[in-house]
mmCIF file of C-alpha atoms in Angstrom:
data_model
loop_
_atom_site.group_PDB
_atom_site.id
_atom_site.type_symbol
_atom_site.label_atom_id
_atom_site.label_comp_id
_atom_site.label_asym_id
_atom_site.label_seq_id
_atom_site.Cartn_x
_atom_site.Cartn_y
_atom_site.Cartn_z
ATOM 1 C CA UNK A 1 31.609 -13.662 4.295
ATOM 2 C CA UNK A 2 28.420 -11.760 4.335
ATOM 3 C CA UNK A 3 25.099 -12.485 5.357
ATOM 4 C CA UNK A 4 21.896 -10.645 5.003
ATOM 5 C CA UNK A 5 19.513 -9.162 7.865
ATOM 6 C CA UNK A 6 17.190 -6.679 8.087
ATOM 7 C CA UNK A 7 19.888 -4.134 9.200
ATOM 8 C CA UNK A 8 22.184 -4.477 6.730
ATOM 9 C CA UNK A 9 19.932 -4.115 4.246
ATOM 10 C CA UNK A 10 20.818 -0.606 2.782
ATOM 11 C CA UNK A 11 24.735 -1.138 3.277
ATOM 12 C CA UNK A 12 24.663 -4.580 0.893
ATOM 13 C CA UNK A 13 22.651 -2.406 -1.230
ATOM 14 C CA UNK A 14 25.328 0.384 -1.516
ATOM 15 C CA UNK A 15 27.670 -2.706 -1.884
ATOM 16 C CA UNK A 16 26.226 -4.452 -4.754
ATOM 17 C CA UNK A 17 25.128 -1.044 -5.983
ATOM 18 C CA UNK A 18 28.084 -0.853 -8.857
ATOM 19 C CA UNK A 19 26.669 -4.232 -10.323
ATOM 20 C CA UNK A 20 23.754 -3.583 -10.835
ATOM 21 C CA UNK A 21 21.738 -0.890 -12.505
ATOM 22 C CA UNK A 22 18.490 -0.866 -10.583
ATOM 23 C CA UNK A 23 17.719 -1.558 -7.027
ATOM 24 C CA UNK A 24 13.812 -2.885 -6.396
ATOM 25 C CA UNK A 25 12.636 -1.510 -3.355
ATOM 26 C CA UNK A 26 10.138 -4.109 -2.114
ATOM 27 C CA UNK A 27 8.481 -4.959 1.587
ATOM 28 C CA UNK A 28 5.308 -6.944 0.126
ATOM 29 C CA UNK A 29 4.172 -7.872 3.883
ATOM 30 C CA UNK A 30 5.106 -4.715 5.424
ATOM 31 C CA UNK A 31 3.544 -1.246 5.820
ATOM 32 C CA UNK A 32 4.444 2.121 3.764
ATOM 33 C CA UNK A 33 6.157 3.369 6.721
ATOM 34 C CA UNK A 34 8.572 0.363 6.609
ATOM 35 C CA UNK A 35 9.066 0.964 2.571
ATOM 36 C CA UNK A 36 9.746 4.643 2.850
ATOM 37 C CA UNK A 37 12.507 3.785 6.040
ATOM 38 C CA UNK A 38 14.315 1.170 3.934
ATOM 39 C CA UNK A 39 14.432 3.480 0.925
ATOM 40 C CA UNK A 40 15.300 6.289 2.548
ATOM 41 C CA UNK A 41 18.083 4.733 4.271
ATOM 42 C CA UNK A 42 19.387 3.145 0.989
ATOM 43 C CA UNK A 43 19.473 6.883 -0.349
ATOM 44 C CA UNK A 44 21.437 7.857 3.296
ATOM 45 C CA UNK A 45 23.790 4.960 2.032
ATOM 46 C CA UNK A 46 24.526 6.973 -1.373
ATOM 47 C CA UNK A 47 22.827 4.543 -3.559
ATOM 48 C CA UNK A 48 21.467 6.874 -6.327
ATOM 49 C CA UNK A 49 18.117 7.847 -6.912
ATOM 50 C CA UNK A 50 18.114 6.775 -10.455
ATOM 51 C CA UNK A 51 18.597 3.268 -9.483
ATOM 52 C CA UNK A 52 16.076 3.142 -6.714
ATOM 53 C CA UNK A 53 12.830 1.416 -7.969
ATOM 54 C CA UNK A 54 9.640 1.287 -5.381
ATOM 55 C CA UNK A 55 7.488 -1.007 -4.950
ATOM 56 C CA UNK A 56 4.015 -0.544 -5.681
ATOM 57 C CA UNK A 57 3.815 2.589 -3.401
ATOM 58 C CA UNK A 58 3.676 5.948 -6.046
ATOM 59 C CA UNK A 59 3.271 7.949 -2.536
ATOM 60 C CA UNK A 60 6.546 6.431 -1.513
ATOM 61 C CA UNK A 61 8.783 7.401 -4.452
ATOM 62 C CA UNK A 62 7.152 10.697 -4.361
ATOM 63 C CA UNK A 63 8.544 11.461 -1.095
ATOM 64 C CA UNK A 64 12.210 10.138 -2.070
ATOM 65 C CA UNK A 65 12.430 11.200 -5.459
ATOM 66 C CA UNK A 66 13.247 7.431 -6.491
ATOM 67 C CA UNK A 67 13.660 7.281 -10.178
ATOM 68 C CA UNK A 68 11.240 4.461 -10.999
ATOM 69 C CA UNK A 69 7.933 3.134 -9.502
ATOM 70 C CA UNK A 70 7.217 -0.552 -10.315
ATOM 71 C CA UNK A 71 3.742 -1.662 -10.458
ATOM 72 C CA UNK A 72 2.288 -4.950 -9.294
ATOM 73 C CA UNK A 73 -0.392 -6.325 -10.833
ATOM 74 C CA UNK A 74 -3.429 -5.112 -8.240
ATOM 75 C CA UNK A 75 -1.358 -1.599 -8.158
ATOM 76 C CA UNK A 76 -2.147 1.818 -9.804
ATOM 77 C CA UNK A 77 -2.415 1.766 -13.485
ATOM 78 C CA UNK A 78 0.374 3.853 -15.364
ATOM 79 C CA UNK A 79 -1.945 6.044 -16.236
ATOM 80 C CA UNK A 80 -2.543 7.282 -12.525
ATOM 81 C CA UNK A 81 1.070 6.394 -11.266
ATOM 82 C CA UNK A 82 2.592 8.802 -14.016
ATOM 83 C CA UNK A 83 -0.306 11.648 -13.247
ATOM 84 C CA UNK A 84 1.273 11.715 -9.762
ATOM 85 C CA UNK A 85 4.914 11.536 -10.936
ATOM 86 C CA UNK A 86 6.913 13.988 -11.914
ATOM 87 C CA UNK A 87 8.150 13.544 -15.935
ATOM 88 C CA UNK A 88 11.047 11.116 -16.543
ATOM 89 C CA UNK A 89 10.282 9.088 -13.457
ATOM 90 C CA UNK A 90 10.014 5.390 -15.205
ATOM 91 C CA UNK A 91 6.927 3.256 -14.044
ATOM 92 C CA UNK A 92 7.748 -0.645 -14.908
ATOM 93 C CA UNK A 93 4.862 -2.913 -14.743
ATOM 94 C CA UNK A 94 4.691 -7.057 -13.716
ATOM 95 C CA UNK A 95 3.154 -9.151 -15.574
ATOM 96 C CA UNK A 96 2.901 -12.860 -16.085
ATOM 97 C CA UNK A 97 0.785 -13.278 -19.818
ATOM 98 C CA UNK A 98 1.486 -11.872 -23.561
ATOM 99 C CA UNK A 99 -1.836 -9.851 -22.646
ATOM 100 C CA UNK A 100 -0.693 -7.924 -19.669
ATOM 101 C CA UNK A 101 2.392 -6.653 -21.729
ATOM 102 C CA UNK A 102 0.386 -5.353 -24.246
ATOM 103 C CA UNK A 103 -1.672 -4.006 -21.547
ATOM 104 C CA UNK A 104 0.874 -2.461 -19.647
ATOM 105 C CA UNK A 105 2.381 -1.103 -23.129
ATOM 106 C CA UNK A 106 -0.976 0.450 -24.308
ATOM 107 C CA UNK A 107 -0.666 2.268 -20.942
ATOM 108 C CA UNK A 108 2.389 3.542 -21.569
ATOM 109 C CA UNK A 109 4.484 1.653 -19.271
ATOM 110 C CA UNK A 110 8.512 1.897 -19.640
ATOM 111 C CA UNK A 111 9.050 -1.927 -19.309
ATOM 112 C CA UNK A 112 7.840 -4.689 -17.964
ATOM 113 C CA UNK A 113 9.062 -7.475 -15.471
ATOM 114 C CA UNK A 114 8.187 -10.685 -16.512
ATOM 115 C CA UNK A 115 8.644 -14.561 -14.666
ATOM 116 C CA UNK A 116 8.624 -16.494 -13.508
ATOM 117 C CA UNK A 117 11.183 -18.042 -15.975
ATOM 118 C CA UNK A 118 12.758 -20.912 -14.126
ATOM 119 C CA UNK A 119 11.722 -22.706 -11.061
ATOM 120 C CA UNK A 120 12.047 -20.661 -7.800
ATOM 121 C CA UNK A 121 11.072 -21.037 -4.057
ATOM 122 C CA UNK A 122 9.611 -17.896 -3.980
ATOM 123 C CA UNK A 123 6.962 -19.548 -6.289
ATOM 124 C CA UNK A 124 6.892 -22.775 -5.150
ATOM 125 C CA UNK A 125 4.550 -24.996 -6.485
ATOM 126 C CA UNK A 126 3.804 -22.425 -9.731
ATOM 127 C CA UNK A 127 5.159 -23.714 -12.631
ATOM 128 C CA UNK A 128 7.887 -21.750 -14.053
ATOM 129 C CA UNK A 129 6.577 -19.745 -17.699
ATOM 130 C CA UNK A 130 10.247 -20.897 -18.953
ATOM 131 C CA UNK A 131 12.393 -19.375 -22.018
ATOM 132 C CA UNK A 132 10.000 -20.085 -24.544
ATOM 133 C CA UNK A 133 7.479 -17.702 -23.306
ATOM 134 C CA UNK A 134 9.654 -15.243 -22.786
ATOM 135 C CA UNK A 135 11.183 -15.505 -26.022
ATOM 136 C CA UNK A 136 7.646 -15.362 -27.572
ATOM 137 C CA UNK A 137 6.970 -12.181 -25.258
ATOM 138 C CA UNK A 138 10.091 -10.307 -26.073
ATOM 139 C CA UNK A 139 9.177 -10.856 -29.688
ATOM 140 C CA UNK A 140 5.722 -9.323 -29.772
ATOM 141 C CA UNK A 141 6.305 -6.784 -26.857
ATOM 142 C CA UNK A 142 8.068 -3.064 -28.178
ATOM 143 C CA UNK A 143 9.161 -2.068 -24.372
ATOM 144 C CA UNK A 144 11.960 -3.888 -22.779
ATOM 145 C CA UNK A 145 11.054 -7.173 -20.737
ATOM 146 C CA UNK A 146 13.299 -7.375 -17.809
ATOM 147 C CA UNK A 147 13.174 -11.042 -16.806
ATOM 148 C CA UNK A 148 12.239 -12.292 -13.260
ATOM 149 C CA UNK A 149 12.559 -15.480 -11.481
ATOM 150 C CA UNK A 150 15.110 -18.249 -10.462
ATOM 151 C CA UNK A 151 17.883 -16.458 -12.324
ATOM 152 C CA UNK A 152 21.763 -18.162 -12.365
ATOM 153 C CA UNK A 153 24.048 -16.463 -13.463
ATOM 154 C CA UNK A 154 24.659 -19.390 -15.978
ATOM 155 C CA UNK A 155 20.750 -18.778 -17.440
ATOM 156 C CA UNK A 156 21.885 -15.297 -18.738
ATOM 157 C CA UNK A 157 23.087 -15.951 -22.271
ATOM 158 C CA UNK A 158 19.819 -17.588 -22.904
ATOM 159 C CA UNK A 159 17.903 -15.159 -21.608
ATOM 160 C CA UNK A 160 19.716 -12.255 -23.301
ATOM 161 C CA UNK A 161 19.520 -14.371 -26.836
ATOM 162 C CA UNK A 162 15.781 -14.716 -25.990
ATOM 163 C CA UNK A 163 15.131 -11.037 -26.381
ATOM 164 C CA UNK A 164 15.190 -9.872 -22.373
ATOM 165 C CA UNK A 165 16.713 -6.871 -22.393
ATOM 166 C CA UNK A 166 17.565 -6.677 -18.506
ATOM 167 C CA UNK A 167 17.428 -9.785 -15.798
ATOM 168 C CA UNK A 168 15.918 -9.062 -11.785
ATOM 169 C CA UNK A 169 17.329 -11.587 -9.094
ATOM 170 C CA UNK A 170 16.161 -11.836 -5.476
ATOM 171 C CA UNK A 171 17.429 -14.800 -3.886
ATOM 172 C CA UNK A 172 20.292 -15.067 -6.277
ATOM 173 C CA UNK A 173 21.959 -12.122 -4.174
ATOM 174 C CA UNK A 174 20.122 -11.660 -1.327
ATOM 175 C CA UNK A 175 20.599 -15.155 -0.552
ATOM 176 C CA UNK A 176 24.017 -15.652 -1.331
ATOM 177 C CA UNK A 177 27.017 -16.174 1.183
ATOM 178 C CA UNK A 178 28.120 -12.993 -0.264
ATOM 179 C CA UNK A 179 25.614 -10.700 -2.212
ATOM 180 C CA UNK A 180 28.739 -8.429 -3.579
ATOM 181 C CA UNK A 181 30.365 -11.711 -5.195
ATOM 182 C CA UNK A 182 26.914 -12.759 -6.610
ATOM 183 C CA UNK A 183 26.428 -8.985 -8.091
ATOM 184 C CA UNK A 184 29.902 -9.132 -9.379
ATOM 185 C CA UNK A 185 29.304 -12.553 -11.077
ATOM 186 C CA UNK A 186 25.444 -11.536 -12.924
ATOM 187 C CA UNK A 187 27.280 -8.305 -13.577
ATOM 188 C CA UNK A 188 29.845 -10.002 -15.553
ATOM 189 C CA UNK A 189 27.542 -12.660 -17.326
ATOM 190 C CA UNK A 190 25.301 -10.132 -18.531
ATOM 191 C CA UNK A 191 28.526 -7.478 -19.972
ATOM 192 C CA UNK A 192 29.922 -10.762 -21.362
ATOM 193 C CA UNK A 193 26.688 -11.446 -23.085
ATOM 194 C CA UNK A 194 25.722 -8.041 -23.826
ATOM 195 C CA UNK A 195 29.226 -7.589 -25.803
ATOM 196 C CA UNK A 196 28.722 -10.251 -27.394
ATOM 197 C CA UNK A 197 31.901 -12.200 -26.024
ATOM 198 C CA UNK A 198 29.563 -15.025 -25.461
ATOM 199 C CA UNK A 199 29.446 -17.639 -28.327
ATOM 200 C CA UNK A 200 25.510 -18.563 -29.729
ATOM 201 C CA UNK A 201 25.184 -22.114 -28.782
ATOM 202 C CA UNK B 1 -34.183 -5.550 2.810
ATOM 203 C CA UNK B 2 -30.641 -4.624 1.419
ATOM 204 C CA UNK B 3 -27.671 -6.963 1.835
ATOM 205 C CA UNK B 4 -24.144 -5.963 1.122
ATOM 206 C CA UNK B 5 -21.991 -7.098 -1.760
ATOM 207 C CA UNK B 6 -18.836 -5.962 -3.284
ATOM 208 C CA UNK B 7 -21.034 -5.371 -5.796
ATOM 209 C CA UNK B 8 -23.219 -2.560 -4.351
ATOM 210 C CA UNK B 9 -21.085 -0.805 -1.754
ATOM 211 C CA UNK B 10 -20.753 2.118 -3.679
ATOM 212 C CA UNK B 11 -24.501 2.671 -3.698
ATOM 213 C CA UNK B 12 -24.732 1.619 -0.178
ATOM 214 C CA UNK B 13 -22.188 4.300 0.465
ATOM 215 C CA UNK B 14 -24.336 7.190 -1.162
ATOM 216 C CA UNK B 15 -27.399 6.235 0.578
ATOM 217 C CA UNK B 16 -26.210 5.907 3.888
ATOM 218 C CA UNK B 17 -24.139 9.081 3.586
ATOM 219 C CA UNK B 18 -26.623 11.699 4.450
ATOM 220 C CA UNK B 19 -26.469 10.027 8.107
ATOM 221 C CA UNK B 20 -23.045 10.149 8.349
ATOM 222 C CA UNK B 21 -19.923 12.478 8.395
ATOM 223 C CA UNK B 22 -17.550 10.252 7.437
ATOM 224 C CA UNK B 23 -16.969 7.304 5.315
ATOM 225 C CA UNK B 24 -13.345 5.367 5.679
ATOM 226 C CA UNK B 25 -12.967 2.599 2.220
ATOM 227 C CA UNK B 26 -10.686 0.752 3.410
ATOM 228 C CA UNK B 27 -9.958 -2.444 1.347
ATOM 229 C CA UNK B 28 -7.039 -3.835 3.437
ATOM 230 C CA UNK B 29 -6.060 -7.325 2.062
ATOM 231 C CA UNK B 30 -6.280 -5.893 -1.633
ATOM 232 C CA UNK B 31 -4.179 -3.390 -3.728
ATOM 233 C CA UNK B 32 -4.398 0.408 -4.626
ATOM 234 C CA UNK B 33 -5.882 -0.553 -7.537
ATOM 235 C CA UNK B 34 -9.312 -1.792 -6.069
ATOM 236 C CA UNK B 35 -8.568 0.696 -3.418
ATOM 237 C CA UNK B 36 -8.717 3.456 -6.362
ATOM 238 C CA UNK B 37 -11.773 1.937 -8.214
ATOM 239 C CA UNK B 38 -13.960 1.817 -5.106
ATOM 240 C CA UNK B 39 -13.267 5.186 -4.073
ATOM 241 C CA UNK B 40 -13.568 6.359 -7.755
ATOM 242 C CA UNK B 41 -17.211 4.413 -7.648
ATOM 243 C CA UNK B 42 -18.326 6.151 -4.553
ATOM 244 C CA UNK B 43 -17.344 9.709 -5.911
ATOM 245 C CA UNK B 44 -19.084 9.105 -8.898
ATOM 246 C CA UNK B 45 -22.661 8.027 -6.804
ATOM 247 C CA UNK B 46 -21.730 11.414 -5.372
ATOM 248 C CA UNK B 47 -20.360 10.741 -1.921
ATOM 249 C CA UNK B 48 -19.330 14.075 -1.418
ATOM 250 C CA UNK B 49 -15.373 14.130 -1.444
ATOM 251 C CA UNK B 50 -15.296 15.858 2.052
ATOM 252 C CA UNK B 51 -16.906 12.678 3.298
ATOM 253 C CA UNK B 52 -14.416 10.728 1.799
ATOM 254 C CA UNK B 53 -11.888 9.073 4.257
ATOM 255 C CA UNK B 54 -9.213 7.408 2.221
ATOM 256 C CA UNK B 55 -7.020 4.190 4.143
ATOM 257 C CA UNK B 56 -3.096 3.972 4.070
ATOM 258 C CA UNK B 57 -2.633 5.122 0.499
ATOM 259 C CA UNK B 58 -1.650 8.600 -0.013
ATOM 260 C CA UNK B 59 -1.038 8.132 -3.821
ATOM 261 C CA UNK B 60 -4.909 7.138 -3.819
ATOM 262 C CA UNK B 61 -6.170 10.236 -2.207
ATOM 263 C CA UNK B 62 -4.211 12.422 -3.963
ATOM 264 C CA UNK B 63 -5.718 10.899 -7.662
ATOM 265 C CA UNK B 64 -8.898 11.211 -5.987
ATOM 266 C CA UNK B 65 -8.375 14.311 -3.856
ATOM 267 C CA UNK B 66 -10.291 12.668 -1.145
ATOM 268 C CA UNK B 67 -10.724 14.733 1.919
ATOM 269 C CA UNK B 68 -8.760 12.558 4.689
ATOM 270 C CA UNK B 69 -6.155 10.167 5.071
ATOM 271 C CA UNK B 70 -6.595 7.247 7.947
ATOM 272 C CA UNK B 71 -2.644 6.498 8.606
ATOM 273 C CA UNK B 72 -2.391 2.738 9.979
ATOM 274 C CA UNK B 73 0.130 2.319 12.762
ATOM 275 C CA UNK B 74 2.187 0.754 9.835
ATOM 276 C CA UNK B 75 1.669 3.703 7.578
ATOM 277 C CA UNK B 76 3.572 7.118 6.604
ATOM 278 C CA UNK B 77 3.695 9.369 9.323
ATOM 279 C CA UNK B 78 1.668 12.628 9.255
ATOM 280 C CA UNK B 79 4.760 14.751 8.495
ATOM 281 C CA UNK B 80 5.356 12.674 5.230
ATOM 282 C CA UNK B 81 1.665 12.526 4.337
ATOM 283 C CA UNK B 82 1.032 16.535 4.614
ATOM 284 C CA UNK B 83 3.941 17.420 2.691
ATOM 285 C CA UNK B 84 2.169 16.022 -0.449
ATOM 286 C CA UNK B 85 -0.957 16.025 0.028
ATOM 287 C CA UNK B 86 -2.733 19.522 -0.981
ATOM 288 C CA UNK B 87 -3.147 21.840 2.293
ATOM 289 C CA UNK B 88 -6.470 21.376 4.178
ATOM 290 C CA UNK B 89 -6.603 17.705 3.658
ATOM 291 C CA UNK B 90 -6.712 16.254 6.843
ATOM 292 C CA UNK B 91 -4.730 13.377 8.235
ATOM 293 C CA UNK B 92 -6.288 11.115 11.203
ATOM 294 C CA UNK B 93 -4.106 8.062 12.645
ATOM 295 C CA UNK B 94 -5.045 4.724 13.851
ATOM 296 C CA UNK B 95 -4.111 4.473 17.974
ATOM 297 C CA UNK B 96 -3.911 1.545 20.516
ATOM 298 C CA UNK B 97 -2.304 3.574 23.663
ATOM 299 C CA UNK B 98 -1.885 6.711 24.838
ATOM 300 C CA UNK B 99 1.362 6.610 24.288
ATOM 301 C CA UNK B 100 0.316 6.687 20.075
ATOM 302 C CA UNK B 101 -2.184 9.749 20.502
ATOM 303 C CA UNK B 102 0.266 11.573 22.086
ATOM 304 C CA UNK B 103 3.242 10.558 19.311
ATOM 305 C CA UNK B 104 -0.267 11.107 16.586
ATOM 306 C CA UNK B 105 -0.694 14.738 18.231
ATOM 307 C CA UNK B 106 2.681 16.066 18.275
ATOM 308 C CA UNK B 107 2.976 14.617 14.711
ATOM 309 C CA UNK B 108 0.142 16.888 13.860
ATOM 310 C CA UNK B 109 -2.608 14.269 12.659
ATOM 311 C CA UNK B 110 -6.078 16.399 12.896
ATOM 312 C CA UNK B 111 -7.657 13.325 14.817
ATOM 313 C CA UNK B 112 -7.144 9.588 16.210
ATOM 314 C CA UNK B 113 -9.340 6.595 15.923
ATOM 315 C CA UNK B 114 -9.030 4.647 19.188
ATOM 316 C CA UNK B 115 -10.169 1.060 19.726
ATOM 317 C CA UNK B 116 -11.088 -1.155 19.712
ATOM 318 C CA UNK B 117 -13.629 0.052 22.510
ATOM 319 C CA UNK B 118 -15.410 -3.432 22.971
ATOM 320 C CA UNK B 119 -15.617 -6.870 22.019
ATOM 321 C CA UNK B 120 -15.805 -7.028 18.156
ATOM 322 C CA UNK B 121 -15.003 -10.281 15.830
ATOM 323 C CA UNK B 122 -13.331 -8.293 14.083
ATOM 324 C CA UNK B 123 -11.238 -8.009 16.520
ATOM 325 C CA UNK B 124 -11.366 -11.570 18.070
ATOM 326 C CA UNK B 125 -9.499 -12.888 20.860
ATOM 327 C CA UNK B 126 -7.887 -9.188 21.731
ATOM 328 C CA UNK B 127 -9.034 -7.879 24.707
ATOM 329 C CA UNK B 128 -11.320 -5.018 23.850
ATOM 330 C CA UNK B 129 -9.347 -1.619 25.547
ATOM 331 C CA UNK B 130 -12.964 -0.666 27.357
ATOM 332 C CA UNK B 131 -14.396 2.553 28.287
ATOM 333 C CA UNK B 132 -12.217 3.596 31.381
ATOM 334 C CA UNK B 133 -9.276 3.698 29.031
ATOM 335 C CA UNK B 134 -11.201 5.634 26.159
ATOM 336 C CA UNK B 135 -12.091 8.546 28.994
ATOM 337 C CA UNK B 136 -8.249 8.448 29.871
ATOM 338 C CA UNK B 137 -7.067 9.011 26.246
ATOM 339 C CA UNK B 138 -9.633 11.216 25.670
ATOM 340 C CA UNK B 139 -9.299 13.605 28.746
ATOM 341 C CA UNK B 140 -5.090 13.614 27.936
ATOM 342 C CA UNK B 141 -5.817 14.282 23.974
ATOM 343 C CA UNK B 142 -5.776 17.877 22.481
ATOM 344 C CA UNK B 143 -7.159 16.551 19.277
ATOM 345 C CA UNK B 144 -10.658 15.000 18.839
ATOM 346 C CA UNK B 145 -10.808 11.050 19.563
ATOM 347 C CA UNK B 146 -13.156 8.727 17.244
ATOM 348 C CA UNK B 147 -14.048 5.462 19.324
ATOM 349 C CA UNK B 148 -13.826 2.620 17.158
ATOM 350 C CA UNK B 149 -14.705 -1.204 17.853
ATOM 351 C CA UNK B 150 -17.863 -3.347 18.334
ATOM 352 C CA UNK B 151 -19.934 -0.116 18.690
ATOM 353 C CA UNK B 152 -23.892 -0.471 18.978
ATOM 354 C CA UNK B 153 -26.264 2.500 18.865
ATOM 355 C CA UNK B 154 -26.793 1.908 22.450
ATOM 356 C CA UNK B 155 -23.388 2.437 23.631
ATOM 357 C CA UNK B 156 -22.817 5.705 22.150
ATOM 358 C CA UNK B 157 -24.049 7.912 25.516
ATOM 359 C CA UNK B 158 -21.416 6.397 27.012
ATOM 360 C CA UNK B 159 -18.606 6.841 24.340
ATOM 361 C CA UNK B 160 -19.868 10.373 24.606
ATOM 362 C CA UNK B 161 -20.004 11.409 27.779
ATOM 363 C CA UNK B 162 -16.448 9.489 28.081
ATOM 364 C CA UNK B 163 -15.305 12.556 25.757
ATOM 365 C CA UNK B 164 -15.701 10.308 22.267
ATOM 366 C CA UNK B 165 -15.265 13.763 19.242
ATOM 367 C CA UNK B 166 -17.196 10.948 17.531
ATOM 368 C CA UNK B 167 -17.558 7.035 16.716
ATOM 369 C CA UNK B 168 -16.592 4.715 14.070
ATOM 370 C CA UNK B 169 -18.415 1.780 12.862
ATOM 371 C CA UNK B 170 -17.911 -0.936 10.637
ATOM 372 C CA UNK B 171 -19.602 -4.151 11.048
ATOM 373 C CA UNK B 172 -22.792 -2.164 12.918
ATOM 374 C CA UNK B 173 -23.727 -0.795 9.557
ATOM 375 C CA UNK B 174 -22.095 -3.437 7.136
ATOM 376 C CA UNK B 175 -23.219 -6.147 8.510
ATOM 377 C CA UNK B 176 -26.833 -5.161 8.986
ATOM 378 C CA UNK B 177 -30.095 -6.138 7.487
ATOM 379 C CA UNK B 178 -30.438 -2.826 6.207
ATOM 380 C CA UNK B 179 -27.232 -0.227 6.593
ATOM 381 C CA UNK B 180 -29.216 2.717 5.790
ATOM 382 C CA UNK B 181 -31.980 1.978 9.073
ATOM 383 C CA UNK B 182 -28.836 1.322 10.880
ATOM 384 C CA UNK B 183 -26.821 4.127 10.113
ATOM 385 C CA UNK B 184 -30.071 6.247 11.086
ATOM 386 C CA UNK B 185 -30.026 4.780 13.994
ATOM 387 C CA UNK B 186 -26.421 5.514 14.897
ATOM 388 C CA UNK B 187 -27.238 9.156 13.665
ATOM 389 C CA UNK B 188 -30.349 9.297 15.783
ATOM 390 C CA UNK B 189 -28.064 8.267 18.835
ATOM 391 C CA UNK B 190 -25.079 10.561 18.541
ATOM 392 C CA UNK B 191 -27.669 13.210 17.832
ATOM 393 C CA UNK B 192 -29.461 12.922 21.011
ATOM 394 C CA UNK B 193 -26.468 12.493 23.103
ATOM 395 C CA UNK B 194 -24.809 15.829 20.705
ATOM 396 C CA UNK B 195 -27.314 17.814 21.809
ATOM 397 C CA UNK B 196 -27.577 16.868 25.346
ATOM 398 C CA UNK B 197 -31.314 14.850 24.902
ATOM 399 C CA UNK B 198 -29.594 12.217 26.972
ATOM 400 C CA UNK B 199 -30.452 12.216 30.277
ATOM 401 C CA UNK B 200 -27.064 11.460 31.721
ATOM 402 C CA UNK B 201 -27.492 8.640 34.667
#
């Protein structure tokens, strides 16, 4: 059994690390310092750069060389992130509306990260956008929409079939009695999906 | 009679900037996006860039090559912040204690803001750190010490002659009928006391 606290942070992360194939780098409440500790340390812990997204902080993955920068809404604008970034770093942009992916496409964004989908805690009281939306968003958007928010690993065929091309989970890992078992099990929905093992309903 | 709105704070900037050295935009309960705009805004009504003190976000003064960096106690450190940020840019941290100015200076930040000095609501409830304290960080600090906190024009002799490099004000000038008489007024002060018109008592 495993449980998560703020010291084990970066070794989970190396943990679930083969599961996955990007690792959000995100202390919303905290300060840059904070951000730049926890990444570093996830780097110390060998999980590669490539994977490493930041949060909202461009300064951040310019001093670890993280491979992607993901933009909140209030954040820089792709335009400015990428000025500052060296080429080939990805910037990924959130957005919650049809109008902000086109936005964030017209800026030249790599993909966006879009929820909620389903009910979560960590929106309580918003209602969830559910599958619809997203299907009608994956549809009319040409970058990949990586899809956010009170993901099971039993929503992922529906998801997959409604155009996302990548899932994020928070609580679904970081919140499980063992994050490595809950990577493990996404991990295996979404190859099962993606190879097309799972039957359409 | 001029009021302040988020509406005119660039302007208010450029016309209070001829009486002052430095102006911090600090928008802390927003994102680097507003953070960016407003300093944008404030370059373009031609706050000299010099002038311009940028808060917390390195990314931001590096699209706006800003002159300064304020690093919160939360922030990067100086070490981080210097090595991107282009050379001659100067870096000036955020204290509480001795203790910090001493961590600040070693660090190599060019300067410390120290309060808050007195009573402020921004600041309500904490016990302001007073004068006494102010003369003892300043006397045991190689680099210059800005006083910061519930400053009034009258007060600045004293924040002076306790060894004050300078003084920091928010509400004083923000908060006044008219930010440009006050920020003459503040000028007027520091002047006399600058070059010793200030009969000491």
């Amino acid at each position: 059994m495993e449980s998560v606290t703020c010291v084990n942070v970066p070794q989970v992360a190396a943990a679930i690390c083969p599961y996955i194939h990007h690792l959000h780098v995100r202390l919303k409440q905290k300060g840059a310092s904070a951000l730049l500790s926890l990444t570093r340390s996830m780097i110390e812990q060998e999980v590669p750069l490539q994977k490493i997204v930041v949060n909202d902080r461009v300064d951040v993955a310019l001093l670890t060389l993280a491979g992607t920068v993901q933009l909140p809404a209030n954040g820089l604008s792709v335009a400015d992130a990428k000025s500052l970034l060296s080429e080939g770093t990805r910037c990924g942009v959130s957005v919650h509306s049809l109008e902000e992916v086109q936005t964030a496409q017209q800026a030249g964004a790599d993909y966006v990260l879009f929820g909620h989908v389903y009910e979560t805690h960590c929106k309580a009281g918003l209602a969830p956008r559910g599958i619809a939306e997203l299907e009608r968003i994956c549809r009319l958007s040409d970058i990949p929409v990586i899809a956010l928010g009170g993901i099971q690993p039993r929503h992922i065929p529906e998801l997959y079939h409604a155009g996302a091309s990548g899932i994020a989970v928070m609580s679904g890992i970081w919140e499980a009695e063992s994050p490595v078992a809950a990577a493990m099990e996404y991990r295996r929905m979404v190859d099962l999906v993606v190879y097309e093992s799972v039957p359409r309903k």
